[in-house]
């Protein structure tokens, strides 16, 4: 139901009741190869979509009254299916009025800025701007319904199959042949674009990950958790991508190097932001490990690792484990007396490199346990007794540190080898593998190929202490304020995630060459955080984000809406200004070049 009509703008409650008759029969239909339920759902949504075309045209033909005090609910989960056509039309009226209001306010502000700058601009009346805003919204919906008309039964069937596979876990998915091709292109990074991993969920295009070194990464405003609502090419009118299939949305987001795309995104706090990104190929150097020396009371080595990369196709290619080893050696030569390994926003990658990296800091022993569907657990060890670096070690993590990052941080925490600092990690402790369905099916199915592929969860990671990083992630030894730690974010917020569980711990001995007093470190940190103004502001921002996510209604009265937006903008600006005041740290780059100031 969520995939068919998440925002409840098409189906009636009576339609839902018809579909509910199949609620406990879907598995039987799958076993029998029957599509009776699917066909009924497809027929209903196609019929209701055609009817809805008349609603938006009729509503947008007349001016809206923005003096009327009313509200609109923006969260589809909080809405109920309309019980009548009149109730459904009213829901459409509020949605279209809200979208026109947003456009209208943007146009008013744009006109005001031009006039203040003394630029030549026609000063349009409120009525003219309101009409223009409605026409723009209407054009958006005309384009949207054209795309709805082009949705095929095969595409609907793919969505239906995925609604079944995702009940097993959020990462098990069916890929139709065209979708698999898109995934391969995105995974290898062959196409020029913005460098963001996207997911279609409940009719929304959500940012899951930002590729290190990509245009999005360098621009800095697009973050995991953002929802892309509109896509515009340079200065062209943006188009709505809500309710659009992911591969269709990606077609508008991708583009040639040097061209600009403007993304209208909804932030986790409910605010809306237009983010301009110039498309480019990934800046390869920014994806690799980089190091500097922090010049403080002592020399502290700092290594930023954006991802656990590995080039298995190329013998002379780059591997993150080997690169971090080289950077550690450089820092030792430079006289470092402590090391910070930064895994924030590192979404993972090569498991082998995570194991190799952990081995740089311990003598030898298990790093991670991997369990397959058969229930057998395999221990992956570091067998090299050499310790490349045995001094003080801090590992930085946040809510976007996932998979291999969590494995490395968890191993160092279990060995009591490092102090883990930051906020709780993402909590993804599973491994996926692609199975080509064409290869799996017998010869009699050849005339019907291609069938696409199935991405299936095949393994689960476990810490050497027996717990899994699944759902809970890694809890830092020292927790720092982070606005996103208050958000509903991470694996635990996905639908149907695999549970946290435990297996027998591996045999290992904790690091005994340095006695870390974790309780004292934590107490000292808490005192410093309590007296630090920047951390206090971050804490406030986190509380505000949490509150904003709960408030999913917006006023449809012009003055109230503008007051709400100005208040949200002022709060966001206050945090930005506070962050600018944070003093940077003087760092000496190990490569030839000027010193850098890092926050």
Coordinates of C-alpha atoms in Angstrom, one line a residue:
X1 CA 0.0 0.0 0.0
X2 CA 2.9 2.4 0.8
X3 CA 4.4 1.8 -2.7
X4 CA 1.1 2.2 -4.5
X5 CA -0.1 5.4 -2.8
X6 CA 2.0 6.5 0.2
X7 CA 0.6 10.0 0.3
X8 CA -3.0 8.7 -0.1
X9 CA -3.9 11.0 -3.0
X10 CA -5.3 8.3 -5.4
X11 CA -7.0 5.3 -3.7
X12 CA -10.2 5.5 -1.7
X13 CA -10.8 3.6 1.5
X14 CA -13.2 1.3 -0.4
X15 CA -10.3 0.4 -2.8
X16 CA -8.1 -0.5 0.1
X17 CA -10.8 -2.7 1.5
X18 CA -11.0 -4.6 -1.8
X19 CA -7.2 -5.2 -1.7
X20 CA -7.3 -6.2 2.0
X21 CA -9.2 -9.4 1.0
X22 CA -5.8 -10.7 -0.2
X23 CA -3.9 -9.7 3.0
X24 CA -3.1 -13.3 4.0
X25 CA -3.1 -14.8 0.5
X26 CA -0.2 -13.1 -1.1
X27 CA 2.3 -15.8 -0.2
X28 CA -0.1 -18.4 -1.6
X29 CA -0.3 -16.4 -4.9
X30 CA 3.4 -16.3 -5.1
X31 CA 3.7 -20.0 -4.7
X32 CA 1.0 -20.6 -7.3
X33 CA 2.5 -18.1 -9.8
X34 CA -0.8 -16.1 -9.6
X35 CA -1.0 -12.3 -10.1
X36 CA -4.7 -11.9 -9.2
X37 CA -3.9 -9.5 -6.3
X38 CA -1.3 -7.6 -8.3
X39 CA -3.6 -7.2 -11.3
X40 CA -6.4 -5.8 -9.1
X41 CA -4.0 -3.3 -7.4
X42 CA -2.6 -2.2 -10.8
X43 CA -6.1 -1.8 -12.3
X44 CA -7.2 0.3 -9.3
X45 CA -4.2 2.6 -9.2
X46 CA -4.3 3.2 -13.0
X47 CA -8.0 4.0 -12.9
X48 CA -7.7 6.4 -9.9
X49 CA -4.6 8.1 -11.4
X50 CA -6.6 9.0 -14.5
X51 CA -9.4 10.4 -12.3
X52 CA -7.0 12.5 -10.3
X53 CA -5.9 14.3 -13.5
X54 CA -9.2 16.1 -13.5
X55 CA -8.8 17.1 -9.9
X56 CA -5.6 19.1 -10.2
X57 CA -6.7 20.8 -13.4
X58 CA -9.9 21.9 -11.9
X59 CA -8.4 23.1 -8.6
X60 CA -5.5 25.0 -10.2
X61 CA -7.9 26.9 -12.6
X62 CA -9.0 29.2 -9.8
X63 CA -7.0 31.5 -7.4
X64 CA -6.3 30.3 -3.8
X65 CA -7.4 32.3 -0.8
X66 CA -4.2 32.5 1.4
X67 CA -5.9 34.6 4.1
X68 CA -7.9 31.5 5.2
X69 CA -6.5 29.9 8.4
X70 CA -6.0 26.2 7.5
X71 CA -3.3 23.6 7.6
X72 CA -2.0 20.7 5.5
X73 CA -0.5 17.4 6.8
X74 CA 2.7 16.5 4.8
X75 CA 3.4 13.1 6.3
X76 CA 1.7 10.3 4.4
X77 CA 1.8 8.0 7.4
X78 CA -0.3 10.3 9.4
X79 CA -3.0 10.6 6.7
X80 CA -6.0 8.3 6.2
X81 CA -7.4 7.1 2.9
X82 CA -10.3 9.3 1.8
X83 CA -13.8 7.8 2.2
X84 CA -15.3 9.7 -0.7
X85 CA -14.4 11.4 -3.9
X86 CA -15.2 14.8 -2.3
X87 CA -12.8 14.1 0.6
X88 CA -10.1 13.0 -1.8
X89 CA -10.6 16.3 -3.9
X90 CA -10.2 18.3 -0.6
X91 CA -6.9 16.5 0.1
X92 CA -5.7 17.4 -3.4
X93 CA -6.8 21.0 -2.9
X94 CA -4.7 21.4 0.2
X95 CA -1.7 19.7 -1.4
X96 CA -1.9 22.0 -4.4
X97 CA -2.5 25.1 -2.4
X98 CA 0.6 24.3 -0.3
X99 CA 2.8 23.8 -3.3
X100 CA 1.5 27.0 -4.9
X101 CA 2.2 28.8 -1.6
X102 CA 5.8 27.6 -1.5
X103 CA 6.3 28.8 -5.1
X104 CA 4.5 32.1 -4.4
X105 CA 6.7 33.0 -1.4
X106 CA 9.9 32.0 -3.4
X107 CA 8.8 34.3 -6.3
X108 CA 8.1 37.2 -3.9
X109 CA 11.5 36.9 -2.3
X110 CA 13.2 36.6 -5.7
X111 CA 11.4 39.7 -6.9
X112 CA 12.3 41.6 -3.7
X113 CA 16.0 40.7 -4.0
X114 CA 16.2 41.9 -7.6
X115 CA 14.6 45.2 -6.7
X116 CA 16.9 45.7 -3.7
X117 CA 19.9 45.1 -6.0
X118 CA 18.5 47.6 -8.5
X119 CA 18.3 45.0 -11.2
X120 CA 15.8 45.5 -14.0
X121 CA 12.7 43.5 -13.1
X122 CA 9.0 43.8 -13.6
X123 CA 7.3 44.5 -10.3
X124 CA 4.4 42.1 -10.4
X125 CA 1.3 42.3 -8.2
X126 CA 0.4 39.6 -5.7
X127 CA -2.4 38.5 -8.0
X128 CA 0.0 38.1 -10.9
X129 CA 2.6 36.2 -8.9
X130 CA -0.2 33.9 -7.5
X131 CA -1.4 33.1 -11.0
X132 CA 2.1 32.5 -12.2
X133 CA 2.8 30.2 -9.2
X134 CA -0.3 28.1 -10.0
X135 CA 0.7 27.8 -13.6
X136 CA 4.1 26.5 -12.6
X137 CA 2.6 24.0 -10.3
X138 CA 0.1 22.9 -13.0
X139 CA 3.0 22.4 -15.5
X140 CA 4.8 20.3 -12.9
X141 CA 1.7 18.1 -12.5
X142 CA 1.1 17.8 -16.3
X143 CA 4.7 16.4 -16.6
X144 CA 4.2 14.2 -13.6
X145 CA 0.9 12.6 -15.0
X146 CA 2.6 12.1 -18.4
X147 CA 5.2 10.0 -16.6
X148 CA 2.4 8.2 -14.7
X149 CA 0.8 7.3 -18.0
X150 CA 4.1 5.8 -19.2
X151 CA 4.5 3.4 -16.3
X152 CA 4.3 -0.2 -17.6
X153 CA 2.8 -3.3 -16.0
X154 CA 6.4 -4.7 -15.9
X155 CA 7.5 -1.7 -13.9
X156 CA 4.6 -2.1 -11.5
X157 CA 5.3 -5.8 -11.2
X158 CA 8.9 -5.1 -10.3
X159 CA 7.6 -2.8 -7.5
X160 CA 5.2 -5.5 -6.3
X161 CA 8.0 -8.1 -6.2
X162 CA 10.2 -5.7 -4.2
X163 CA 7.4 -5.1 -1.7
X164 CA 7.6 -8.9 -1.0
X165 CA 11.4 -9.3 -1.0
X166 CA 11.9 -6.3 1.3
X167 CA 9.8 -8.0 4.0
X168 CA 12.8 -10.3 4.4
X169 CA 15.1 -7.4 5.0
X170 CA 15.6 -3.9 3.5
X171 CA 18.6 -4.9 1.3
X172 CA 17.0 -7.9 -0.4
X173 CA 15.7 -6.6 -3.7
X174 CA 14.6 -7.6 -7.2
X175 CA 16.3 -5.8 -10.1
X176 CA 14.6 -5.8 -13.4
X177 CA 17.1 -5.9 -16.3
X178 CA 17.1 -2.1 -16.8
X179 CA 17.4 -1.5 -13.1
X180 CA 20.3 -3.9 -12.7
X181 CA 22.1 -2.0 -15.6
X182 CA 21.5 1.3 -13.7
X183 CA 22.9 -0.2 -10.5
X184 CA 26.0 -1.4 -12.2
X185 CA 26.6 2.0 -13.7
X186 CA 26.1 3.7 -10.4
X187 CA 28.4 1.1 -8.6
X188 CA 31.3 1.5 -11.0
X189 CA 31.0 5.2 -11.2
X190 CA 31.4 5.2 -15.0
X191 CA 28.8 8.0 -15.6
X192 CA 29.3 11.6 -14.8
X193 CA 26.8 13.0 -12.3
X194 CA 26.6 14.2 -8.7
X195 CA 27.9 11.2 -6.8
X196 CA 25.0 10.3 -4.5
X197 CA 23.5 6.9 -3.7
X198 CA 19.7 7.2 -3.9
X199 CA 16.8 5.0 -2.8
X200 CA 13.2 5.1 -3.7
X201 CA 11.0 4.6 -0.6
X202 CA 7.3 5.1 -0.3
X203 CA 7.2 7.3 -3.4
X204 CA 10.1 9.5 -2.2
X205 CA 13.7 9.7 -3.6
X206 CA 16.0 9.6 -0.5
X207 CA 19.7 10.2 -0.3
X208 CA 21.4 7.2 1.3
X209 CA 25.1 7.9 0.8
X210 CA 27.4 10.6 -0.7
X211 CA 30.3 9.2 -2.7
X212 CA 33.7 10.6 -1.4
X213 CA 35.4 12.9 -3.9
X214 CA 32.1 13.4 -5.9
X215 CA 30.5 16.8 -6.7
X216 CA 28.0 16.3 -3.9
X217 CA 30.7 15.6 -1.5
X218 CA 32.7 18.6 -2.5
X219 CA 29.7 20.9 -2.6
X220 CA 28.8 19.8 0.9
X221 CA 25.1 20.6 1.3
X222 CA 23.5 17.3 0.2
X223 CA 23.4 14.9 3.1
X224 CA 22.2 11.3 3.7
X225 CA 18.6 11.4 4.9
X226 CA 17.7 14.3 2.5
X227 CA 14.6 13.7 0.3
X228 CA 14.8 15.0 -3.3
X229 CA 11.5 16.7 -4.2
X230 CA 12.4 18.5 -7.4
X231 CA 15.2 18.5 -10.0
X232 CA 16.0 21.5 -12.2
X233 CA 18.6 21.8 -15.0
X234 CA 20.6 25.0 -14.5
X235 CA 18.1 27.9 -14.6
X236 CA 15.2 25.8 -16.1
X237 CA 12.0 25.3 -14.2
X238 CA 12.4 22.3 -11.8
X239 CA 10.3 19.2 -12.2
X240 CA 8.6 17.1 -9.4
X241 CA 10.2 13.7 -8.8
X242 CA 8.0 12.7 -5.9
X243 CA 6.2 9.6 -6.9
X244 CA 8.6 9.0 -9.7
X245 CA 10.4 5.7 -10.3
X246 CA 14.1 5.8 -9.2
X247 CA 15.5 5.1 -12.6
X248 CA 13.4 7.9 -14.1
X249 CA 14.5 10.4 -11.4
X250 CA 18.2 9.4 -11.9
X251 CA 17.8 10.3 -15.7
X252 CA 17.1 13.9 -14.7
X253 CA 19.8 14.0 -12.0
X254 CA 22.6 12.6 -14.2
X255 CA 24.2 14.7 -16.9
X256 CA 27.3 15.8 -18.6
X257 CA 30.4 17.1 -16.8
X258 CA 30.2 20.9 -16.3
X259 CA 26.4 21.2 -16.3
X260 CA 24.5 22.3 -13.3
X261 CA 21.6 20.5 -11.6
X262 CA 19.5 22.2 -8.9
X263 CA 18.0 19.9 -6.4
X264 CA 15.1 21.0 -4.2
X265 CA 15.5 18.8 -1.0
X266 CA 13.5 18.4 2.1
X267 CA 15.9 18.2 5.1
X268 CA 15.3 15.9 8.1
X269 CA 14.1 18.9 10.1
X270 CA 11.3 19.6 7.6
X271 CA 13.0 22.6 6.0
X272 CA 13.4 22.9 2.2
X273 CA 16.7 23.9 0.5
X274 CA 17.7 24.3 -3.1
X275 CA 21.2 22.9 -3.7
X276 CA 23.0 23.7 -6.9
X277 CA 25.6 21.0 -7.9
X278 CA 27.9 21.2 -11.0
X279 CA 28.1 17.7 -12.4
X280 CA 31.6 16.2 -12.7
X281 CA 33.5 13.0 -12.6
X282 CA 34.7 11.9 -9.1
X283 CA 37.9 13.6 -7.9
X284 CA 39.8 10.4 -7.4
X285 CA 42.4 11.8 -5.0
X286 CA 39.6 12.8 -2.6
X287 CA 38.4 9.2 -2.4
X288 CA 41.8 8.0 -1.0
X289 CA 43.3 8.1 2.5
X290 CA 44.9 11.4 3.3
X291 CA 46.9 12.5 6.3
X292 CA 48.2 15.6 8.0
X293 CA 50.0 16.4 11.3
X294 CA 48.0 18.4 13.8
X295 CA 50.4 20.9 15.5
X296 CA 49.1 21.0 19.1
X297 CA 50.9 20.5 22.5
X298 CA 52.1 17.3 20.8
X299 CA 52.2 16.2 17.2
X300 CA 49.1 14.3 16.4
X301 CA 48.7 12.3 13.2
X302 CA 45.3 12.5 11.5
X303 CA 44.1 10.2 8.7
X304 CA 40.9 10.8 6.8
X305 CA 39.5 7.7 5.2
X306 CA 36.4 8.3 3.0
X307 CA 35.9 4.7 2.1
X308 CA 37.3 1.1 2.2
X309 CA 38.2 1.1 -1.4
X310 CA 39.9 -1.8 -3.3
X311 CA 40.7 -2.2 -7.0
X312 CA 40.5 -6.0 -7.5
X313 CA 40.5 -5.6 -11.3
X314 CA 43.9 -3.9 -11.4
X315 CA 47.0 -5.4 -9.8
X316 CA 48.6 -2.0 -9.6
X317 CA 45.4 -0.4 -8.3
X318 CA 44.8 1.3 -4.9
X319 CA 43.8 -0.5 -1.8
X320 CA 42.7 1.3 1.4
X321 CA 44.6 -1.1 3.7
X322 CA 47.9 -0.5 2.0
X323 CA 47.3 3.2 1.7
X324 CA 46.6 3.7 5.4
X325 CA 49.7 1.7 6.2
X326 CA 51.8 4.1 4.0
X327 CA 50.1 7.2 5.7
X328 CA 50.8 5.8 9.2
X329 CA 54.5 5.3 8.2
X330 CA 54.7 8.9 7.0
X331 CA 53.2 10.2 10.2
X332 CA 55.6 8.1 12.3
X333 CA 58.5 9.6 10.4
X334 CA 57.1 13.1 11.0
X335 CA 57.2 12.3 14.8
X336 CA 53.5 11.8 15.7
X337 CA 52.8 11.0 19.3
X338 CA 49.1 10.0 18.8
X339 CA 46.9 9.0 15.9
X340 CA 43.3 9.9 14.9
X341 CA 41.7 7.7 12.2
X342 CA 38.6 9.5 10.9
X343 CA 35.9 7.1 9.7
X344 CA 33.0 9.7 9.8
X345 CA 30.7 9.5 6.8
X346 CA 32.6 6.3 5.7
X347 CA 29.9 4.0 4.3
X348 CA 32.2 0.9 4.2
X349 CA 33.5 -1.2 1.3
X350 CA 36.2 -3.9 1.2
X351 CA 36.0 -6.2 4.2
X352 CA 39.5 -7.6 3.5
X353 CA 40.9 -4.0 3.8
X354 CA 39.1 -3.5 7.1
X355 CA 40.7 -6.6 8.5
X356 CA 44.1 -5.6 7.1
X357 CA 43.8 -2.2 8.6
X358 CA 42.9 -3.5 12.1
X359 CA 46.0 -5.6 11.9
X360 CA 48.2 -2.5 11.7
X361 CA 47.3 -1.7 15.4
X362 CA 47.4 -5.1 17.1
X363 CA 49.8 -8.1 17.2
X364 CA 47.5 -10.8 15.8
X365 CA 44.0 -12.2 16.4
X366 CA 40.4 -12.3 15.2
X367 CA 38.9 -9.1 13.7
X368 CA 35.3 -10.0 12.7
X369 CA 33.0 -13.1 12.6
X370 CA 30.9 -13.8 9.5
X371 CA 27.8 -16.0 9.7
X372 CA 26.1 -17.4 6.6
X373 CA 22.5 -18.6 6.2
X374 CA 23.6 -22.1 7.2
X375 CA 24.4 -20.8 10.6
X376 CA 28.1 -21.5 10.5
X377 CA 30.4 -18.7 11.7
X378 CA 33.8 -18.0 10.1
X379 CA 36.4 -15.9 11.9
X380 CA 38.5 -13.5 9.9
X381 CA 41.9 -13.1 11.5
X382 CA 44.9 -10.8 11.3
X383 CA 47.8 -13.3 11.2
X384 CA 50.6 -10.8 11.0
X385 CA 52.3 -10.4 14.4
X386 CA 53.9 -7.1 13.4
X387 CA 52.3 -4.0 15.0
X388 CA 52.9 -1.0 12.7
X389 CA 51.7 1.5 15.2
X390 CA 51.3 0.8 19.0
X391 CA 50.7 4.3 20.3
X392 CA 47.6 6.2 21.4
X393 CA 44.7 5.7 18.9
X394 CA 41.4 7.5 18.5
X395 CA 38.8 6.5 15.9
X396 CA 36.2 9.1 14.9
X397 CA 32.7 7.8 13.9
X398 CA 29.2 9.1 13.3
X399 CA 25.8 8.0 12.2
X400 CA 27.0 7.7 8.6
X401 CA 29.8 5.3 9.5
X402 CA 28.6 1.9 8.3
X403 CA 29.6 -1.7 7.4
X404 CA 33.4 -2.0 7.2
X405 CA 33.8 1.2 9.3
X406 CA 31.8 -0.4 12.0
X407 CA 33.8 -3.6 11.8
X408 CA 37.1 -1.8 12.3
X409 CA 35.8 0.5 15.1
X410 CA 34.1 -2.5 16.9
X411 CA 37.3 -4.6 16.7
X412 CA 39.5 -1.8 18.1
X413 CA 36.9 -1.2 20.9
X414 CA 36.7 -4.9 21.8
X415 CA 40.5 -5.1 22.0
X416 CA 40.5 -1.9 24.1
X417 CA 43.1 -0.7 21.6
X418 CA 41.5 2.6 20.7
X419 CA 39.1 5.2 22.1
X420 CA 36.1 5.4 19.8
X421 CA 34.8 9.0 19.7
X422 CA 31.7 10.5 18.0
X423 CA 28.1 9.4 17.7
X424 CA 26.5 5.9 17.4
X425 CA 27.1 4.4 13.9
X426 CA 24.6 3.4 11.2
X427 CA 24.1 -0.3 12.3
X428 CA 24.4 -2.2 9.0
X429 CA 25.8 -5.6 9.8
X430 CA 24.8 -7.5 6.7
X431 CA 26.4 -8.6 3.4
X432 CA 24.6 -8.8 0.0
X433 CA 25.3 -10.7 -3.1
X434 CA 23.8 -10.5 -6.7
X435 CA 22.3 -13.6 -8.3
X436 CA 21.6 -13.4 -12.0
X437 CA 18.1 -15.0 -12.4
X438 CA 18.8 -15.9 -16.1
X439 CA 21.6 -18.2 -14.8
X440 CA 19.5 -19.7 -12.0
X441 CA 16.4 -20.7 -14.1
X442 CA 16.3 -23.9 -16.2
X443 CA 16.5 -23.9 -20.1
X444 CA 12.7 -24.0 -20.6
X445 CA 12.6 -20.4 -19.5
X446 CA 15.0 -19.2 -22.1
X447 CA 12.4 -17.7 -24.4
X448 CA 11.2 -15.3 -21.6
X449 CA 14.7 -14.0 -20.7
X450 CA 16.1 -11.6 -19.5
X451 CA 14.6 -11.8 -15.9
X452 CA 17.0 -9.5 -14.1
X453 CA 18.8 -10.2 -10.8
X454 CA 18.1 -10.7 -7.2
X455 CA 20.3 -8.8 -4.6
X456 CA 20.1 -11.2 -1.6
X457 CA 21.4 -10.8 2.0
X458 CA 23.7 -13.8 2.4
X459 CA 25.8 -13.0 5.5
X460 CA 25.8 -11.2 8.8
X461 CA 28.7 -9.6 10.6
X462 CA 29.5 -10.3 14.3
X463 CA 32.0 -8.6 16.6
X464 CA 34.7 -10.7 18.2
X465 CA 32.8 -10.3 21.5
X466 CA 29.9 -12.1 19.9
X467 CA 27.5 -9.2 19.4
X468 CA 26.5 -8.0 16.0
X469 CA 26.8 -4.4 14.6
X470 CA 23.4 -4.9 13.1
X471 CA 20.8 -2.3 14.3
X472 CA 22.8 -1.1 17.4
X473 CA 26.0 -0.2 15.5
X474 CA 29.0 0.8 17.5
X475 CA 28.4 3.0 20.6
X476 CA 31.3 5.3 21.1
X477 CA 33.4 5.4 24.3
X478 CA 33.1 9.2 24.2
X479 CA 29.9 10.5 22.7
X480 CA 30.0 14.0 21.2
X481 CA 26.9 16.1 20.4
X482 CA 25.7 15.5 16.9
X483 CA 22.4 17.0 15.5
X484 CA 21.7 13.8 13.5
X485 CA 22.0 11.6 16.6
X486 CA 18.5 12.8 17.5
X487 CA 17.1 11.8 14.2
X488 CA 15.4 8.6 13.2
X489 CA 18.3 7.5 11.1
X490 CA 20.3 4.3 10.4
X491 CA 19.5 0.6 9.8
X492 CA 17.0 0.5 12.7
X493 CA 14.8 3.0 10.9
X494 CA 14.5 0.8 7.7
X495 CA 11.5 -1.4 7.2
X496 CA 11.9 -5.0 8.4
X497 CA 15.6 -4.9 9.3
X498 CA 17.3 -8.2 10.5
X499 CA 17.4 -8.3 14.3
X500 CA 20.3 -7.8 16.7
X501 CA 21.6 -11.1 18.0
X502 CA 24.7 -12.7 19.5
X503 CA 26.9 -15.7 18.8
X504 CA 29.8 -17.2 20.8
X505 CA 32.7 -14.8 21.2
X506 CA 35.9 -15.5 19.4
X507 CA 39.1 -16.2 21.4
X508 CA 41.1 -13.0 21.8
X509 CA 43.2 -11.1 24.3
X510 CA 42.8 -7.3 24.9
X511 CA 45.6 -4.9 24.2
X512 CA 47.7 -4.6 27.4
X513 CA 50.5 -2.2 26.3
X514 CA 48.6 0.9 27.3
X515 CA 46.2 1.3 30.2
X516 CA 43.3 3.4 28.9
X517 CA 41.1 4.7 31.8
X518 CA 37.9 4.9 29.8
X519 CA 35.8 6.2 32.8
X520 CA 38.2 9.1 33.4
X521 CA 38.4 10.0 29.6
X522 CA 34.6 10.0 29.4
X523 CA 34.3 12.1 32.6
X524 CA 36.9 14.7 31.3
X525 CA 35.2 14.9 28.0
X526 CA 31.7 15.5 29.5
X527 CA 33.2 18.4 31.5
X528 CA 34.7 20.0 28.4
X529 CA 31.5 19.5 26.4
X530 CA 29.4 21.0 29.2
X531 CA 31.5 24.2 29.1
X532 CA 31.8 24.5 25.3
X533 CA 29.5 27.0 23.6
X534 CA 29.8 25.3 20.2
X535 CA 28.8 21.9 21.6
X536 CA 25.9 23.6 23.4
X537 CA 24.6 25.0 20.1
X538 CA 25.0 21.6 18.4
X539 CA 22.9 20.1 21.2
X540 CA 20.3 22.7 20.7
X541 CA 20.3 22.1 17.0
X542 CA 19.8 18.4 17.6
X543 CA 16.8 19.0 19.9
X544 CA 15.4 21.4 17.3
X545 CA 15.8 18.8 14.5
X546 CA 14.0 16.2 16.6
X547 CA 11.1 18.6 17.3
X548 CA 10.9 19.7 13.7
X549 CA 10.6 16.1 12.4
X550 CA 7.5 15.6 14.6
X551 CA 5.9 18.8 13.3
X552 CA 4.7 17.6 9.8
X553 CA 1.9 20.1 9.4
X554 CA 2.3 23.5 7.6
X555 CA 0.1 26.5 7.7
X556 CA -1.7 27.5 4.4
X557 CA -2.2 31.1 5.6
X558 CA 0.4 33.3 3.9
X559 CA 1.5 35.3 7.0
X560 CA 1.7 32.3 9.3
X561 CA 3.6 30.2 6.7
X562 CA 6.2 33.0 6.1
X563 CA 6.6 33.5 9.9
X564 CA 7.3 29.7 10.3
X565 CA 9.8 29.7 7.5
X566 CA 11.6 32.8 8.8
X567 CA 11.9 31.3 12.3
X568 CA 13.3 28.0 10.9
X569 CA 15.7 30.0 8.6
X570 CA 16.9 32.1 11.6
X571 CA 17.6 29.0 13.7
X572 CA 19.5 27.3 10.9
X573 CA 21.5 30.5 10.3
X574 CA 22.3 30.8 14.0
X575 CA 23.9 27.3 14.0
X576 CA 25.9 28.0 10.8
X577 CA 27.3 31.2 12.3
X578 CA 28.2 29.4 15.5
X579 CA 30.0 26.7 13.5
X580 CA 32.0 29.4 11.7
X581 CA 33.2 30.7 15.0
X582 CA 34.8 27.3 15.9
X583 CA 38.6 27.7 15.8
X584 CA 40.4 25.6 13.3
X585 CA 43.5 23.5 14.1
X586 CA 46.8 24.2 12.4
X587 CA 47.8 21.2 10.4
X588 CA 51.0 20.5 8.4
X589 CA 50.4 18.5 5.2
X590 CA 52.9 15.8 4.7
X591 CA 52.9 16.5 1.0
X592 CA 54.6 19.7 -0.4
X593 CA 52.1 22.6 -0.1
X594 CA 50.7 25.2 2.3
X595 CA 49.5 24.5 5.8
X596 CA 45.8 23.9 6.2
X597 CA 43.2 24.9 8.8
X598 CA 40.9 22.0 9.6
X599 CA 37.7 22.2 11.7

